[in-house]
Amino acid sequence: MRPRSPQRASLLLRPGARATVGTLSVLLFIGLWQTVGGLALIDPRYISTPVDVVRAGVDLVRTEELWRHLRVSGAEFALGFVASLVVAVPLGLLAGWYRRLGYLVDPVLMTFYAMPRDAMLPLIIIWLGIGIYSRAAVVFLGAIFPIIVNTMAGIRKVEPVWIRCARSFGARERHLFWKILLPGALPYIMTGVRLGIGRGIIGVIVAEMYVSVEGLGELIMAAQAGLNTDRLVFVTLLVSALGFAALRLSLSLEEWSAPWQREREL
Amino acid sequence: MAAGAGAVAVRRARPSAAVRLYARYEPVVLGAAGVVLLFVLWEAAGALGVIDPRLFGQPSRLVPAAAGLWGAGVLQHHVSVTLTEFALGFTLAVLVGIPMGFLMGWYRGVEYVLEPFVWFLYSSPLVAFYPLFIVWFGIGMPTVVTIAFLLAVFPLLINTVTGVQHVEAALVRAARSFGARDLEIFLKVSLPASLPIVFAGLRLAVGRALVGVVVGEIFGATAGLGFAVRYWGGRLRIPEVFVFLTCIALLGVVLTQLIRLLEGRLLRWRHE
C-alpha cells in the first residue's frame, strides 16, 4: 500500500470516511442522472430517470405483479441450488478423498467448469420443456461445478499431518471424516457455494429471459418489448440488489465457516 | 521382522519400469479414460435405446454434423466471430480494470468514491442489462463486447485493488527508507508483489468474459457460437448443437490453460 504522511491523509482516515464518501458519491450519481434525464440532455427513453424508475417500482409493487414473478424466480433458484448442493458436496468429497476417482473425473469436470454452461439452455429447453424444471436445471448446472471443484480442492488441501495425527491417535474413518476432513474443507466448500450462488442467479435470469413465460427475467423481456425503460431499469436494478445481497450473505457465511482465514481470492 | 520390513522397502524402491511409467502418468491415463468412458456410455445409451439419440445426440452422429458445418464454412465463421468478440471484450477489460484497480488501491479517495458502484456491478447479473445495450448500441458485436467487458472487468478490478492493498508493509517501508520515490515503489514493489492476486482476477475474468460473449450472442447477435447454439437448437438439429457446444467447451479449456501458462511464466520467481 502507498505510504503517506499522517497530516495529509487525516480526513480520509477518519472512521466513517469510507461510508460518507461512498454515500455522497452515490447521491451525486443519482443527482446527475436525474438532471441529465430530466432536462432530456440524453433522451430519457434510453436512460430513464431515478424518479421515473422509483415510480415504475411503486407501480409494480402495488399491482402485486412483482411478488408473483419474484416468487417464481425464488422457487426456481431454491430448487436448482439445493439440488446442486445435494449432488455436488458428496461427489466433491468422494472425488477429493479417493485419488484415483479424482483423476478419472478431473478433465470432464474441468471442461464443464471452464465452459459457459448457460449455452446449454436451448438443449435444456428441448429436454425439459419451458416449465420451472428447465429453469431450475440451468441454476443446477450453473452452481454444481464450482461447488464440486472447490470441495475437491478443499479435501486435497487438508494438512496430511492432521490426518496422520488423527490416525495415530486411533481415529476411525468416520471420525476422520467428521472431525478433520469436513471442517478442513469447509472454507473451500463455502467458496464454491459463493461462486455457485453467483452463477445460479445469472442462470435464473438468463433462463427466464430466454423462455420468457414468468419470473424476473420475463419482466425484463416484457419491459424491453414494450420499450418501458423505467420498468426495465427498475427490474435490472432490483436483480442487481438481490445479487449483491446474496454475495454479501455468502461472504459472511464464508467468514463464519473459517474465521481463521481472512484473505481470499474474489 | 526387520528383514521383512527391509524387503518391503527394497520392493518399493524398485518397481518395474512399466509400473513407474504408469505411476508417473496416472492422472493423464485415468483422465483420458474418464473422457473416453463418458463418450462410450453416451454412444451405448443411444444405441441401446436408453436415451433417444434424436433428443440427446450420439457421438457417432456428431462427426458427420461437424464435417458438414466445417465444409460449409459455418463452423469457422462462428468460431472466429466468438474469438474476435472475446478478444475485444477481454482486452478492454484488462486495459480498464487493471489501471483502475491500481488507482483505487493506491489512492484511498478514489477507492471510497468508486467502491459502491464496483461492488454493486460486480455482484449484479449484468446480462440482465442486455436489452438496454441493444437499445443503446444495436444488435451484434458492440452489445456482445459490452456484456463481455462488463462481466470481466469487475473481478479484475477488485482483485487488483486487493493485490495492491495487501503488499507487505515491511517491503514498502524498506524501499522508502532506502530513499525510493512513489513511482519507484509502485514499479519495483507494489506492481510485482500484487501480480499473483491480479492473475487470480485474470483467471476469473477469462471465464466471465466467455460467459458474457456466449450469452450475449444467444440474445443479441446474429453470429457466433452462442447464436449458433440457439439457431440450430430452434431447428431441433441436436448433433449440430452438440458440435457448437463442444467448440464452446474447448474454447473455455484452451483459454483457461493459456492464462495458467502465462501465470506460470510470469510468476516463476515466486515458486515456493
PDB file of C-alpha atoms in Angstrom, chain A residues 24-261:
ATOM      1  CA  LEU A  24     -22.052  11.076  -1.231  1.00  0.00           C
ATOM      2  CA  SER A  25     -20.726   9.625  -4.453  1.00  0.00           C
ATOM      3  CA  VAL A  26     -23.862   7.513  -4.963  1.00  0.00           C
ATOM      4  CA  LEU A  27     -26.107  10.529  -4.245  1.00  0.00           C
ATOM      5  CA  LEU A  28     -24.079  12.635  -6.680  1.00  0.00           C
ATOM      6  CA  PHE A  29     -24.509   9.973  -9.348  1.00  0.00           C
ATOM      7  CA  ILE A  30     -28.274   9.849  -8.796  1.00  0.00           C
ATOM      8  CA  GLY A  31     -28.485  13.644  -8.924  1.00  0.00           C
ATOM      9  CA  LEU A  32     -26.505  13.747 -12.158  1.00  0.00           C
ATOM     10  CA  TRP A  33     -28.653  11.025 -13.676  1.00  0.00           C
ATOM     11  CA  GLN A  34     -31.841  12.898 -12.737  1.00  0.00           C
ATOM     12  CA  THR A  35     -30.510  16.135 -14.232  1.00  0.00           C
ATOM     13  CA  VAL A  36     -29.325  14.606 -17.485  1.00  0.00           C
ATOM     14  CA  GLY A  37     -32.527  12.601 -17.938  1.00  0.00           C
ATOM     15  CA  GLY A  38     -34.881  15.274 -16.580  1.00  0.00           C
ATOM     16  CA  LEU A  39     -33.503  18.001 -18.865  1.00  0.00           C
ATOM     17  CA  ALA A  40     -33.505  15.471 -21.713  1.00  0.00           C
ATOM     18  CA  LEU A  41     -29.798  16.061 -22.408  1.00  0.00           C
ATOM     19  CA  ILE A  42     -29.930  12.371 -23.270  1.00  0.00           C
ATOM     20  CA  ASP A  43     -33.300  11.025 -24.354  1.00  0.00           C
ATOM     21  CA  PRO A  44     -34.900   9.592 -21.162  1.00  0.00           C
ATOM     22  CA  ARG A  45     -36.356   6.798 -23.251  1.00  0.00           C
ATOM     23  CA  TYR A  46     -32.794   5.440 -23.364  1.00  0.00           C
ATOM     24  CA  ILE A  47     -31.631   6.091 -19.807  1.00  0.00           C
ATOM     25  CA  SER A  48     -34.803   6.856 -17.809  1.00  0.00           C
ATOM     26  CA  THR A  49     -34.502   8.983 -14.643  1.00  0.00           C
ATOM     27  CA  PRO A  50     -34.325   7.969 -10.964  1.00  0.00           C
ATOM     28  CA  VAL A  51     -37.756   9.459 -10.219  1.00  0.00           C
ATOM     29  CA  ASP A  52     -39.375   7.532 -13.066  1.00  0.00           C
ATOM     30  CA  VAL A  53     -37.607   4.351 -12.013  1.00  0.00           C
ATOM     31  CA  VAL A  54     -38.941   4.674  -8.468  1.00  0.00           C
ATOM     32  CA  ARG A  55     -42.417   5.389  -9.857  1.00  0.00           C
ATOM     33  CA  ALA A  56     -42.247   2.259 -12.020  1.00  0.00           C
ATOM     34  CA  GLY A  57     -41.138   0.285  -8.961  1.00  0.00           C
ATOM     35  CA  VAL A  58     -44.030   1.558  -6.816  1.00  0.00           C
ATOM     36  CA  ASP A  59     -46.389   0.607  -9.624  1.00  0.00           C
ATOM     37  CA  LEU A  60     -45.037  -2.925  -9.807  1.00  0.00           C
ATOM     38  CA  VAL A  61     -45.252  -3.394  -6.047  1.00  0.00           C
ATOM     39  CA  ARG A  62     -48.780  -2.015  -5.830  1.00  0.00           C
ATOM     40  CA  THR A  63     -50.201  -4.250  -8.520  1.00  0.00           C
ATOM     41  CA  GLU A  64     -48.573  -7.242  -6.829  1.00  0.00           C
ATOM     42  CA  GLU A  65     -47.164  -8.204 -10.210  1.00  0.00           C
ATOM     43  CA  LEU A  66     -43.692  -8.086  -8.737  1.00  0.00           C
ATOM     44  CA  TRP A  67     -44.357 -10.617  -5.973  1.00  0.00           C
ATOM     45  CA  ARG A  68     -45.699 -13.175  -8.387  1.00  0.00           C
ATOM     46  CA  HIS A  69     -42.580 -13.028 -10.537  1.00  0.00           C
ATOM     47  CA  LEU A  70     -40.265 -12.805  -7.544  1.00  0.00           C
ATOM     48  CA  ARG A  71     -41.797 -15.952  -6.050  1.00  0.00           C
ATOM     49  CA  VAL A  72     -41.350 -17.879  -9.292  1.00  0.00           C
ATOM     50  CA  SER A  73     -37.704 -16.826  -9.630  1.00  0.00           C
ATOM     51  CA  GLY A  74     -37.052 -17.601  -5.981  1.00  0.00           C
ATOM     52  CA  ALA A  75     -38.592 -21.067  -6.242  1.00  0.00           C
ATOM     53  CA  GLU A  76     -36.541 -21.896  -9.347  1.00  0.00           C
ATOM     54  CA  PHE A  77     -33.364 -20.729  -7.724  1.00  0.00           C
ATOM     55  CA  ALA A  78     -34.037 -22.629  -4.491  1.00  0.00           C
ATOM     56  CA  LEU A  79     -34.909 -25.847  -6.327  1.00  0.00           C
ATOM     57  CA  GLY A  80     -31.861 -25.763  -8.593  1.00  0.00           C
ATOM     58  CA  PHE A  81     -29.445 -24.654  -5.926  1.00  0.00           C
ATOM     59  CA  VAL A  82     -30.480 -27.157  -3.265  1.00  0.00           C
ATOM     60  CA  ALA A  83     -30.299 -29.939  -5.848  1.00  0.00           C
ATOM     61  CA  SER A  84     -26.790 -28.861  -6.852  1.00  0.00           C
ATOM     62  CA  LEU A  85     -25.654 -28.765  -3.207  1.00  0.00           C
ATOM     63  CA  VAL A  86     -27.056 -32.219  -2.525  1.00  0.00           C
ATOM     64  CA  VAL A  87     -25.219 -33.680  -5.522  1.00  0.00           C
ATOM     65  CA  ALA A  88     -22.055 -31.594  -5.538  1.00  0.00           C
ATOM     66  CA  VAL A  89     -20.849 -31.808  -1.944  1.00  0.00           C
ATOM     67  CA  PRO A  90     -20.838 -35.622  -1.585  1.00  0.00           C
ATOM     68  CA  LEU A  91     -19.417 -36.011  -5.089  1.00  0.00           C
ATOM     69  CA  GLY A  92     -16.684 -33.480  -4.383  1.00  0.00           C
ATOM     70  CA  LEU A  93     -15.834 -35.146  -1.067  1.00  0.00           C
ATOM     71  CA  LEU A  94     -15.553 -38.568  -2.727  1.00  0.00           C
ATOM     72  CA  ALA A  95     -13.505 -37.360  -5.684  1.00  0.00           C
ATOM     73  CA  GLY A  96     -11.270 -35.375  -3.360  1.00  0.00           C
ATOM     74  CA  TRP A  97     -10.647 -38.276  -0.977  1.00  0.00           C
ATOM     75  CA  TYR A  98     -10.212 -41.158  -3.439  1.00  0.00           C
ATOM     76  CA  ARG A  99      -7.243 -40.118  -5.523  1.00  0.00           C
ATOM     77  CA  ARG A 100      -7.901 -42.388  -8.496  1.00  0.00           C
ATOM     78  CA  LEU A 101     -11.554 -41.400  -8.713  1.00  0.00           C
ATOM     79  CA  GLY A 102     -10.361 -37.807  -8.713  1.00  0.00           C
ATOM     80  CA  TYR A 103      -8.005 -38.440 -11.645  1.00  0.00           C
ATOM     81  CA  LEU A 104     -10.795 -40.177 -13.546  1.00  0.00           C
ATOM     82  CA  VAL A 105     -13.306 -37.329 -13.327  1.00  0.00           C
ATOM     83  CA  ASP A 106     -10.900 -34.378 -13.332  1.00  0.00           C
ATOM     84  CA  PRO A 107     -10.765 -33.488 -17.069  1.00  0.00           C
ATOM     85  CA  VAL A 108     -14.515 -33.888 -17.549  1.00  0.00           C
ATOM     86  CA  LEU A 109     -15.255 -31.729 -14.505  1.00  0.00           C
ATOM     87  CA  MET A 110     -12.717 -29.095 -15.504  1.00  0.00           C
ATOM     88  CA  THR A 111     -14.141 -28.888 -19.011  1.00  0.00           C
ATOM     89  CA  PHE A 112     -17.629 -28.265 -17.693  1.00  0.00           C
ATOM     90  CA  TYR A 113     -16.230 -25.889 -15.088  1.00  0.00           C
ATOM     91  CA  ALA A 114     -14.471 -23.796 -17.729  1.00  0.00           C
ATOM     92  CA  MET A 115     -17.319 -23.638 -20.230  1.00  0.00           C
ATOM     93  CA  PRO A 116     -20.207 -21.173 -20.117  1.00  0.00           C
ATOM     94  CA  ARG A 117     -22.924 -23.664 -19.269  1.00  0.00           C
ATOM     95  CA  ASP A 118     -25.698 -21.181 -19.952  1.00  0.00           C
ATOM     96  CA  ALA A 119     -25.046 -22.051 -23.609  1.00  0.00           C
ATOM     97  CA  MET A 120     -26.786 -25.380 -22.974  1.00  0.00           C
ATOM     98  CA  LEU A 121     -30.087 -23.552 -22.495  1.00  0.00           C
ATOM     99  CA  PRO A 122     -31.523 -24.338 -25.937  1.00  0.00           C
ATOM    100  CA  LEU A 123     -30.832 -28.040 -25.349  1.00  0.00           C
ATOM    101  CA  ILE A 124     -32.282 -27.993 -21.847  1.00  0.00           C
ATOM    102  CA  ILE A 125     -35.487 -26.444 -23.174  1.00  0.00           C
ATOM    103  CA  ILE A 126     -35.744 -29.265 -25.702  1.00  0.00           C
ATOM    104  CA  TRP A 127     -35.242 -31.847 -22.953  1.00  0.00           C
ATOM    105  CA  LEU A 128     -37.311 -30.401 -20.123  1.00  0.00           C
ATOM    106  CA  GLY A 129     -39.773 -28.032 -21.761  1.00  0.00           C
ATOM    107  CA  ILE A 130     -40.384 -24.444 -20.738  1.00  0.00           C
ATOM    108  CA  GLY A 131     -41.663 -25.077 -17.208  1.00  0.00           C
ATOM    109  CA  ILE A 132     -39.970 -24.460 -13.892  1.00  0.00           C
ATOM    110  CA  TYR A 133     -37.785 -27.583 -14.205  1.00  0.00           C
ATOM    111  CA  SER A 134     -35.807 -26.410 -17.207  1.00  0.00           C
ATOM    112  CA  ARG A 135     -35.067 -23.106 -15.469  1.00  0.00           C
ATOM    113  CA  ALA A 136     -34.130 -24.855 -12.231  1.00  0.00           C
ATOM    114  CA  ALA A 137     -31.870 -27.111 -14.329  1.00  0.00           C
ATOM    115  CA  VAL A 138     -29.971 -24.076 -15.591  1.00  0.00           C
ATOM    116  CA  VAL A 139     -29.395 -22.987 -11.975  1.00  0.00           C
ATOM    117  CA  PHE A 140     -28.342 -26.526 -11.122  1.00  0.00           C
ATOM    118  CA  LEU A 141     -25.814 -26.649 -13.967  1.00  0.00           C
ATOM    119  CA  GLY A 142     -24.513 -23.193 -13.122  1.00  0.00           C
ATOM    120  CA  ALA A 143     -23.955 -23.929  -9.436  1.00  0.00           C
ATOM    121  CA  ILE A 144     -22.897 -27.571  -9.338  1.00  0.00           C
ATOM    122  CA  PHE A 145     -19.445 -27.336 -10.931  1.00  0.00           C
ATOM    123  CA  PRO A 146     -17.944 -24.564  -8.789  1.00  0.00           C
ATOM    124  CA  ILE A 147     -19.125 -26.441  -5.687  1.00  0.00           C
ATOM    125  CA  ILE A 148     -17.721 -29.837  -6.785  1.00  0.00           C
ATOM    126  CA  VAL A 149     -14.388 -28.394  -7.894  1.00  0.00           C
ATOM    127  CA  ASN A 150     -13.892 -26.362  -4.731  1.00  0.00           C
ATOM    128  CA  THR A 151     -14.960 -29.213  -2.450  1.00  0.00           C
ATOM    129  CA  MET A 152     -12.404 -31.476  -4.154  1.00  0.00           C
ATOM    130  CA  ALA A 153      -9.718 -28.853  -3.749  1.00  0.00           C
ATOM    131  CA  GLY A 154     -10.679 -28.417  -0.098  1.00  0.00           C
ATOM    132  CA  ILE A 155     -10.283 -32.114   0.721  1.00  0.00           C
ATOM    133  CA  ARG A 156      -6.972 -32.309  -1.125  1.00  0.00           C
ATOM    134  CA  LYS A 157      -5.621 -29.329   0.786  1.00  0.00           C
ATOM    135  CA  VAL A 158      -6.355 -30.703   4.258  1.00  0.00           C
ATOM    136  CA  GLU A 159      -2.971 -30.933   6.041  1.00  0.00           C
ATOM    137  CA  PRO A 160      -1.727 -34.541   5.746  1.00  0.00           C
ATOM    138  CA  VAL A 161      -0.192 -34.098   9.200  1.00  0.00           C
ATOM    139  CA  TRP A 162      -3.628 -33.709  10.764  1.00  0.00           C
ATOM    140  CA  ILE A 163      -4.829 -36.889   9.103  1.00  0.00           C
ATOM    141  CA  ARG A 164      -1.766 -38.858  10.187  1.00  0.00           C
ATOM    142  CA  CYS A 165      -2.027 -37.410  13.669  1.00  0.00           C
ATOM    143  CA  ALA A 166      -5.708 -38.368  13.997  1.00  0.00           C
ATOM    144  CA  ARG A 167      -4.944 -41.866  12.692  1.00  0.00           C
ATOM    145  CA  SER A 168      -2.121 -42.411  15.123  1.00  0.00           C
ATOM    146  CA  PHE A 169      -4.462 -41.478  17.944  1.00  0.00           C
ATOM    147  CA  GLY A 170      -6.785 -44.218  16.709  1.00  0.00           C
ATOM    148  CA  ALA A 171      -9.416 -42.218  14.805  1.00  0.00           C
ATOM    149  CA  ARG A 172     -11.699 -44.320  12.618  1.00  0.00           C
ATOM    150  CA  GLU A 173     -12.645 -43.337   9.081  1.00  0.00           C
ATOM    151  CA  ARG A 174     -15.917 -41.925  10.399  1.00  0.00           C
ATOM    152  CA  HIS A 175     -14.175 -39.710  12.952  1.00  0.00           C
ATOM    153  CA  LEU A 176     -11.573 -38.701  10.432  1.00  0.00           C
ATOM    154  CA  PHE A 177     -14.305 -37.552   8.101  1.00  0.00           C
ATOM    155  CA  TRP A 178     -16.402 -35.586  10.591  1.00  0.00           C
ATOM    156  CA  LYS A 179     -13.614 -34.133  12.703  1.00  0.00           C
ATOM    157  CA  ILE A 180     -10.824 -33.493  10.220  1.00  0.00           C
ATOM    158  CA  LEU A 181     -11.827 -33.675   6.560  1.00  0.00           C
ATOM    159  CA  LEU A 182     -15.161 -31.876   6.614  1.00  0.00           C
ATOM    160  CA  PRO A 183     -14.143 -28.923   8.825  1.00  0.00           C
ATOM    161  CA  GLY A 184     -10.838 -28.694   6.971  1.00  0.00           C
ATOM    162  CA  ALA A 185     -12.574 -28.493   3.612  1.00  0.00           C
ATOM    163  CA  LEU A 186     -15.423 -26.261   4.787  1.00  0.00           C
ATOM    164  CA  PRO A 187     -13.889 -22.898   3.814  1.00  0.00           C
ATOM    165  CA  TYR A 188     -13.318 -24.178   0.267  1.00  0.00           C
ATOM    166  CA  ILE A 189     -16.828 -25.602   0.101  1.00  0.00           C
ATOM    167  CA  MET A 190     -18.166 -22.201   1.127  1.00  0.00           C
ATOM    168  CA  THR A 191     -16.112 -20.502  -1.593  1.00  0.00           C
ATOM    169  CA  GLY A 192     -17.712 -22.915  -4.033  1.00  0.00           C
ATOM    170  CA  VAL A 193     -21.133 -22.092  -2.613  1.00  0.00           C
ATOM    171  CA  ARG A 194     -20.498 -18.381  -3.080  1.00  0.00           C
ATOM    172  CA  LEU A 195     -19.380 -18.811  -6.684  1.00  0.00           C
ATOM    173  CA  GLY A 196     -22.300 -21.178  -7.222  1.00  0.00           C
ATOM    174  CA  ILE A 197     -24.819 -18.621  -5.932  1.00  0.00           C
ATOM    175  CA  GLY A 198     -23.474 -16.054  -8.380  1.00  0.00           C
ATOM    176  CA  ARG A 199     -23.699 -18.440 -11.315  1.00  0.00           C
ATOM    177  CA  GLY A 200     -27.122 -19.602 -10.162  1.00  0.00           C
ATOM    178  CA  ILE A 201     -28.563 -16.089 -10.145  1.00  0.00           C
ATOM    179  CA  ILE A 202     -27.222 -15.416 -13.635  1.00  0.00           C
ATOM    180  CA  GLY A 203     -28.734 -18.769 -14.638  1.00  0.00           C
ATOM    181  CA  VAL A 204     -32.226 -17.915 -13.358  1.00  0.00           C
ATOM    182  CA  ILE A 205     -32.322 -14.572 -15.110  1.00  0.00           C
ATOM    183  CA  VAL A 206     -30.856 -15.825 -18.396  1.00  0.00           C
ATOM    184  CA  ALA A 207     -33.202 -18.823 -18.474  1.00  0.00           C
ATOM    185  CA  GLU A 208     -36.249 -16.683 -17.747  1.00  0.00           C
ATOM    186  CA  MET A 209     -35.227 -14.164 -20.363  1.00  0.00           C
ATOM    187  CA  TYR A 210     -34.820 -16.969 -22.876  1.00  0.00           C
ATOM    188  CA  VAL A 211     -38.069 -18.781 -22.119  1.00  0.00           C
ATOM    189  CA  SER A 212     -39.965 -15.616 -21.213  1.00  0.00           C
ATOM    190  CA  VAL A 213     -43.024 -17.088 -19.521  1.00  0.00           C
ATOM    191  CA  GLU A 214     -42.744 -15.870 -15.935  1.00  0.00           C
ATOM    192  CA  GLY A 215     -40.222 -14.639 -13.388  1.00  0.00           C
ATOM    193  CA  LEU A 216     -37.999 -11.554 -13.132  1.00  0.00           C
ATOM    194  CA  GLY A 217     -36.279 -12.357 -16.417  1.00  0.00           C
ATOM    195  CA  GLU A 218     -39.648 -12.318 -18.143  1.00  0.00           C
ATOM    196  CA  LEU A 219     -40.423  -8.928 -16.556  1.00  0.00           C
ATOM    197  CA  ILE A 220     -37.192  -7.636 -18.085  1.00  0.00           C
ATOM    198  CA  MET A 221     -38.051  -9.005 -21.508  1.00  0.00           C
ATOM    199  CA  ALA A 222     -41.596  -7.656 -21.382  1.00  0.00           C
ATOM    200  CA  ALA A 223     -40.353  -4.212 -20.365  1.00  0.00           C
ATOM    201  CA  GLN A 224     -37.889  -4.264 -23.241  1.00  0.00           C
ATOM    202  CA  ALA A 225     -40.501  -5.352 -25.755  1.00  0.00           C
ATOM    203  CA  GLY A 226     -42.790  -2.548 -24.592  1.00  0.00           C
ATOM    204  CA  LEU A 227     -39.898  -0.025 -24.653  1.00  0.00           C
ATOM    205  CA  ASN A 228     -40.703   0.612 -20.979  1.00  0.00           C
ATOM    206  CA  THR A 229     -37.220   1.767 -19.959  1.00  0.00           C
ATOM    207  CA  ASP A 230     -38.308   2.902 -16.465  1.00  0.00           C
ATOM    208  CA  ARG A 231     -39.539  -0.556 -15.605  1.00  0.00           C
ATOM    209  CA  LEU A 232     -36.578  -2.194 -17.345  1.00  0.00           C
ATOM    210  CA  VAL A 233     -34.105  -0.223 -15.233  1.00  0.00           C
ATOM    211  CA  PHE A 234     -36.092  -0.866 -12.065  1.00  0.00           C
ATOM    212  CA  VAL A 235     -36.158  -4.631 -12.522  1.00  0.00           C
ATOM    213  CA  THR A 236     -32.489  -4.827 -13.533  1.00  0.00           C
ATOM    214  CA  LEU A 237     -31.506  -2.767 -10.502  1.00  0.00           C
ATOM    215  CA  LEU A 238     -33.663  -4.974  -8.301  1.00  0.00           C
ATOM    216  CA  VAL A 239     -31.979  -8.097  -9.671  1.00  0.00           C
ATOM    217  CA  SER A 240     -28.582  -6.490  -9.070  1.00  0.00           C
ATOM    218  CA  ALA A 241     -29.543  -5.631  -5.497  1.00  0.00           C
ATOM    219  CA  LEU A 242     -30.616  -9.236  -4.922  1.00  0.00           C
ATOM    220  CA  GLY A 243     -27.320 -10.459  -6.360  1.00  0.00           C
ATOM    221  CA  PHE A 244     -25.421  -8.043  -4.139  1.00  0.00           C
ATOM    222  CA  ALA A 245     -27.323  -9.178  -1.041  1.00  0.00           C
ATOM    223  CA  ALA A 246     -26.639 -12.820  -1.899  1.00  0.00           C
ATOM    224  CA  LEU A 247     -22.925 -12.115  -2.387  1.00  0.00           C
ATOM    225  CA  ARG A 248     -22.655 -10.288   0.956  1.00  0.00           C
ATOM    226  CA  LEU A 249     -24.545 -13.078   2.688  1.00  0.00           C
ATOM    227  CA  SER A 250     -22.287 -15.767   1.263  1.00  0.00           C
ATOM    228  CA  LEU A 251     -19.149 -13.761   2.071  1.00  0.00           C
ATOM    229  CA  SER A 252     -20.176 -13.573   5.722  1.00  0.00           C
ATOM    230  CA  LEU A 253     -21.085 -17.277   5.665  1.00  0.00           C
ATOM    231  CA  GLU A 254     -17.599 -17.918   4.366  1.00  0.00           C
ATOM    232  CA  GLU A 255     -16.017 -15.860   7.109  1.00  0.00           C
ATOM    233  CA  TRP A 256     -18.157 -17.599   9.713  1.00  0.00           C
ATOM    234  CA  SER A 257     -17.136 -21.031   8.454  1.00  0.00           C
ATOM    235  CA  ALA A 258     -13.430 -20.197   8.589  1.00  0.00           C
ATOM    236  CA  PRO A 259     -12.722 -17.249  10.872  1.00  0.00           C
ATOM    237  CA  TRP A 260      -9.011 -18.027  10.721  1.00  0.00           C
ATOM    238  CA  GLN A 261      -8.817 -17.435   7.008  1.00  0.00           C
TER     239      GLN A 261
END
